[in-house]
Amino acid sequence: MKNVFKLTAVIALFLTTSINASETKLGLTPNATKSLTFSLDTNNQETAIRLVDADGNVIFSEDVTNKEMYLKRFDLSKLEKGMFYLEVENDLKEIVYNIELGDFNVAIKDRHENAKPVFRKSGKMVYLNLLNLEKKAVKITITDSANRVVFEETVKDEALVGKVFNFDGAYDDTYQVVVADSNDTYFENIVVK
């Protein structure tokens, strides 16, 4: 019964997260100029938007806060041809569009979306949830301020990774939770007083 309740709670959290997650739209403008139109339904979430070239140079960067809707037209006519990446990141996920800029055209080649872990703190309890649809290995490590490992686990073949950590009996310290999946590594600091 306890496992059924836990699974139900995790699924409810992810459904709520999915419904409230921001929606992005990237399209080519119908005119002959080399430009892109980007719109984002942020639901008032703090969101970072970056346009980056193939060498990692940031061409455009903006942090969007307190907006329900964001709309931006990118004029790419003065840029040299090559690959560019439009990166959109908030607390829940990161979306990267691969954009190829030719001599006379712009093409959206691919779109990658990475779910980020969600941490929720309540008293000395820390709840971790990660949507892992590819069911790849996820390594979770907790270290203290002296970099000693106090917890380590690798979760495999799970679409929903959910963990609860109880710091009630822990020594006063700053702990770091590290979640590493096939796409990225995420960090969360926990202060126990």
Short mmCIF file of C-alpha atoms in Angstrom, two decimals:
data_model
loop_
_atom_site.label_atom_id
_atom_site.label_comp_id
_atom_site.label_asym_id
_atom_site.label_seq_id
_atom_site.Cartn_x
_atom_site.Cartn_y
_atom_site.Cartn_z
CA MET A 1 0.00 0.00 0.00
CA LYS A 2 2.86 2.36 0.85
CA ASN A 3 4.49 1.75 -2.57
CA VAL A 4 1.19 2.38 -4.37
CA PHE A 5 0.79 5.71 -2.53
CA LYS A 6 4.40 6.68 -3.32
CA LEU A 7 4.00 5.83 -7.02
CA THR A 8 0.68 7.70 -7.20
CA ALA A 9 2.25 10.79 -5.60
CA VAL A 10 5.20 10.73 -8.03
CA ILE A 11 2.93 10.36 -11.07
CA ALA A 12 0.69 13.21 -9.83
CA LEU A 13 3.75 15.46 -9.40
CA PHE A 14 4.97 14.75 -12.92
CA LEU A 15 1.53 15.27 -14.46
CA THR A 16 1.25 18.61 -12.65
CA THR A 17 4.77 19.51 -13.79
CA SER A 18 3.98 18.54 -17.39
CA ILE A 19 0.79 20.59 -17.48
CA ASN A 20 2.51 23.67 -16.05
CA ALA A 21 5.70 23.33 -18.11
CA SER A 22 6.43 26.08 -20.60
CA GLU A 23 5.62 25.56 -24.26
CA THR A 24 7.99 26.79 -26.95
CA LYS A 25 7.46 27.48 -30.63
CA LEU A 26 10.18 28.31 -33.13
CA GLY A 27 9.32 29.07 -36.73
CA LEU A 28 10.72 30.49 -39.88
CA THR A 29 9.33 33.82 -40.97
CA PRO A 30 7.57 33.72 -44.34
CA ASN A 31 9.63 36.50 -45.91
CA ALA A 32 12.96 36.12 -47.75
CA THR A 33 15.11 37.49 -44.93
CA LYS A 34 17.15 35.16 -42.78
CA SER A 35 15.19 35.40 -39.56
CA LEU A 36 13.47 33.28 -36.92
CA THR A 37 10.42 33.97 -34.83
CA PHE A 38 10.39 32.47 -31.34
CA SER A 39 7.46 32.43 -28.94
CA LEU A 40 7.36 31.05 -25.44
CA ASP A 41 4.52 30.50 -23.01
CA THR A 42 6.47 30.91 -19.75
CA ASN A 43 3.61 30.68 -17.24
CA ASN A 44 5.58 33.34 -15.30
CA GLN A 45 8.50 30.94 -14.76
CA GLU A 46 11.99 32.43 -14.77
CA THR A 47 13.45 31.39 -18.13
CA ALA A 48 16.88 31.94 -19.72
CA ILE A 49 17.10 32.29 -23.52
CA ARG A 50 20.43 32.17 -25.36
CA LEU A 51 21.48 32.09 -29.01
CA VAL A 52 24.92 30.49 -29.29
CA ASP A 53 27.20 29.80 -32.26
CA ALA A 54 29.05 26.52 -32.93
CA ASP A 55 32.10 27.76 -31.00
CA GLY A 56 30.06 28.46 -27.86
CA ASN A 57 30.01 32.24 -28.27
CA VAL A 58 26.80 33.79 -26.92
CA ILE A 59 25.22 36.02 -29.56
CA PHE A 60 22.06 36.84 -27.64
CA SER A 61 21.06 36.29 -24.03
CA GLU A 62 17.98 37.31 -22.08
CA ASP A 63 16.40 36.30 -18.78
CA VAL A 64 12.63 36.38 -18.93
CA THR A 65 10.78 36.94 -15.65
CA ASN A 66 7.22 37.87 -14.71
CA LYS A 67 5.90 37.41 -18.24
CA GLU A 68 3.12 35.11 -19.30
CA MET A 69 4.15 35.20 -22.98
CA TYR A 70 7.44 36.01 -24.72
CA LEU A 71 7.89 36.75 -28.43
CA LYS A 72 11.18 37.53 -30.20
CA ARG A 73 12.25 37.85 -33.83
CA PHE A 74 15.89 37.02 -34.51
CA ASP A 75 17.44 38.73 -37.54
CA LEU A 76 20.25 36.39 -38.63
CA SER A 77 21.09 38.19 -41.90
CA LYS A 78 24.38 39.63 -40.61
CA LEU A 79 25.71 36.31 -39.27
CA GLU A 80 28.01 34.03 -41.23
CA LYS A 81 26.63 30.67 -42.33
CA GLY A 82 27.02 27.76 -39.94
CA MET A 83 25.35 26.03 -37.00
CA PHE A 84 23.67 27.95 -34.19
CA TYR A 85 21.82 26.83 -31.08
CA LEU A 86 18.82 28.44 -29.44
CA GLU A 87 18.82 27.35 -25.79
CA VAL A 88 15.77 27.78 -23.55
CA GLU A 89 16.13 26.82 -19.89
CA ASN A 90 13.95 27.01 -16.79
CA ASP A 91 13.82 25.09 -13.49
CA LEU A 92 12.14 22.07 -15.10
CA LYS A 93 13.82 21.54 -18.45
CA GLU A 94 16.24 22.68 -21.10
CA ILE A 95 15.33 22.81 -24.79
CA VAL A 96 17.97 23.24 -27.51
CA TYR A 97 17.12 23.96 -31.15
CA ASN A 98 19.83 23.20 -33.74
CA ILE A 99 19.65 25.89 -36.43
CA GLU A 100 21.57 25.80 -39.71
CA LEU A 101 22.19 29.14 -41.35
CA GLY A 102 22.97 28.95 -45.08
CA ASP A 103 23.83 31.64 -47.60
CA PHE A 104 20.18 32.40 -48.33
CA ASN A 105 18.17 30.30 -45.91
CA VAL A 106 17.61 29.22 -42.32
CA ALA A 107 16.68 25.64 -41.36
CA ILE A 108 15.69 24.18 -38.00
CA LYS A 109 17.53 20.87 -38.01
CA ASP A 110 16.67 19.36 -34.64
CA ARG A 111 15.16 19.92 -31.20
CA HIS A 112 16.42 18.30 -27.99
CA GLU A 113 14.64 18.48 -24.66
CA ASN A 114 16.16 17.45 -21.34
CA ALA A 115 14.08 17.15 -18.20
CA LYS A 116 15.81 18.50 -15.11
CA PRO A 117 15.41 17.04 -11.64
CA VAL A 118 12.87 18.71 -9.37
CA PHE A 119 13.93 19.22 -5.76
CA ARG A 120 11.40 20.07 -3.06
CA LYS A 121 12.39 20.76 0.53
CA SER A 122 10.06 20.42 3.50
CA GLY A 123 11.71 20.80 6.89
CA LYS A 124 14.64 18.38 6.89
CA MET A 125 13.10 16.25 4.12
CA VAL A 126 14.27 16.58 0.52
CA TYR A 127 12.20 15.13 -2.32
CA LEU A 128 13.84 14.42 -5.69
CA ASN A 129 11.91 13.65 -8.87
CA LEU A 130 13.29 13.19 -12.38
CA LEU A 131 11.44 12.27 -15.56
CA ASN A 132 13.71 9.72 -17.28
CA LEU A 133 11.72 8.56 -20.31
CA GLU A 134 14.75 6.97 -21.98
CA LYS A 135 15.23 4.83 -18.83
CA LYS A 136 18.97 5.45 -18.83
CA ALA A 137 21.10 5.12 -15.72
CA VAL A 138 20.83 7.99 -13.21
CA LYS A 139 23.49 8.31 -10.53
CA ILE A 140 22.56 10.09 -7.29
CA THR A 141 25.31 11.07 -4.87
CA ILE A 142 25.17 13.08 -1.64
CA THR A 143 28.39 14.48 -0.17
CA ASP A 144 29.08 16.56 2.93
CA SER A 145 31.23 19.72 3.09
CA ALA A 146 34.40 17.61 3.45
CA ASN A 147 33.48 15.90 0.15
CA ARG A 148 32.74 12.57 1.88
CA VAL A 149 30.09 10.46 0.17
CA VAL A 150 27.16 9.90 2.56
CA PHE A 151 24.82 8.38 -0.02
CA GLU A 152 25.26 6.92 -3.50
CA GLU A 153 22.91 5.00 -5.76
CA THR A 154 22.54 4.32 -9.47
CA VAL A 155 18.96 3.92 -10.67
CA LYS A 156 18.48 1.95 -13.89
CA ASP A 157 15.49 1.20 -16.12
CA GLU A 158 13.16 3.67 -14.34
CA ALA A 159 11.03 6.19 -16.26
CA LEU A 160 10.25 8.10 -13.06
CA VAL A 161 13.07 8.49 -10.56
CA GLY A 162 11.72 9.49 -7.17
CA LYS A 163 13.71 9.64 -3.93
CA VAL A 164 13.07 11.01 -0.46
CA PHE A 165 16.03 11.96 1.73
CA ASN A 166 15.56 12.49 5.46
CA PHE A 167 18.23 14.80 6.93
CA ASP A 168 16.61 14.75 10.39
CA GLY A 169 19.48 12.80 12.02
CA ALA A 170 22.22 14.42 9.93
CA TYR A 171 25.01 16.51 11.44
CA ASP A 172 24.84 20.28 10.95
CA ASP A 173 26.57 20.79 7.63
CA THR A 174 26.09 21.73 3.99
CA TYR A 175 25.37 18.72 1.80
CA GLN A 176 25.40 18.57 -1.97
CA VAL A 177 23.04 16.32 -3.92
CA VAL A 178 24.43 15.45 -7.36
CA VAL A 179 22.15 13.89 -9.99
CA ALA A 180 23.93 12.72 -13.15
CA ASP A 181 22.08 11.33 -16.15
CA SER A 182 23.17 10.72 -19.73
CA ASN A 183 22.49 14.36 -20.65
CA ASP A 184 23.88 16.44 -17.81
CA THR A 185 24.82 16.74 -14.14
CA TYR A 186 22.66 18.71 -11.70
CA PHE A 187 23.53 20.02 -8.22
CA GLU A 188 21.43 21.00 -5.23
CA ASN A 189 22.80 22.24 -1.90
CA ILE A 190 21.10 21.30 1.36
CA VAL A 191 21.95 23.18 4.58
CA VAL A 192 21.26 21.30 7.82
CA LYS A 193 21.29 23.43 11.00
#
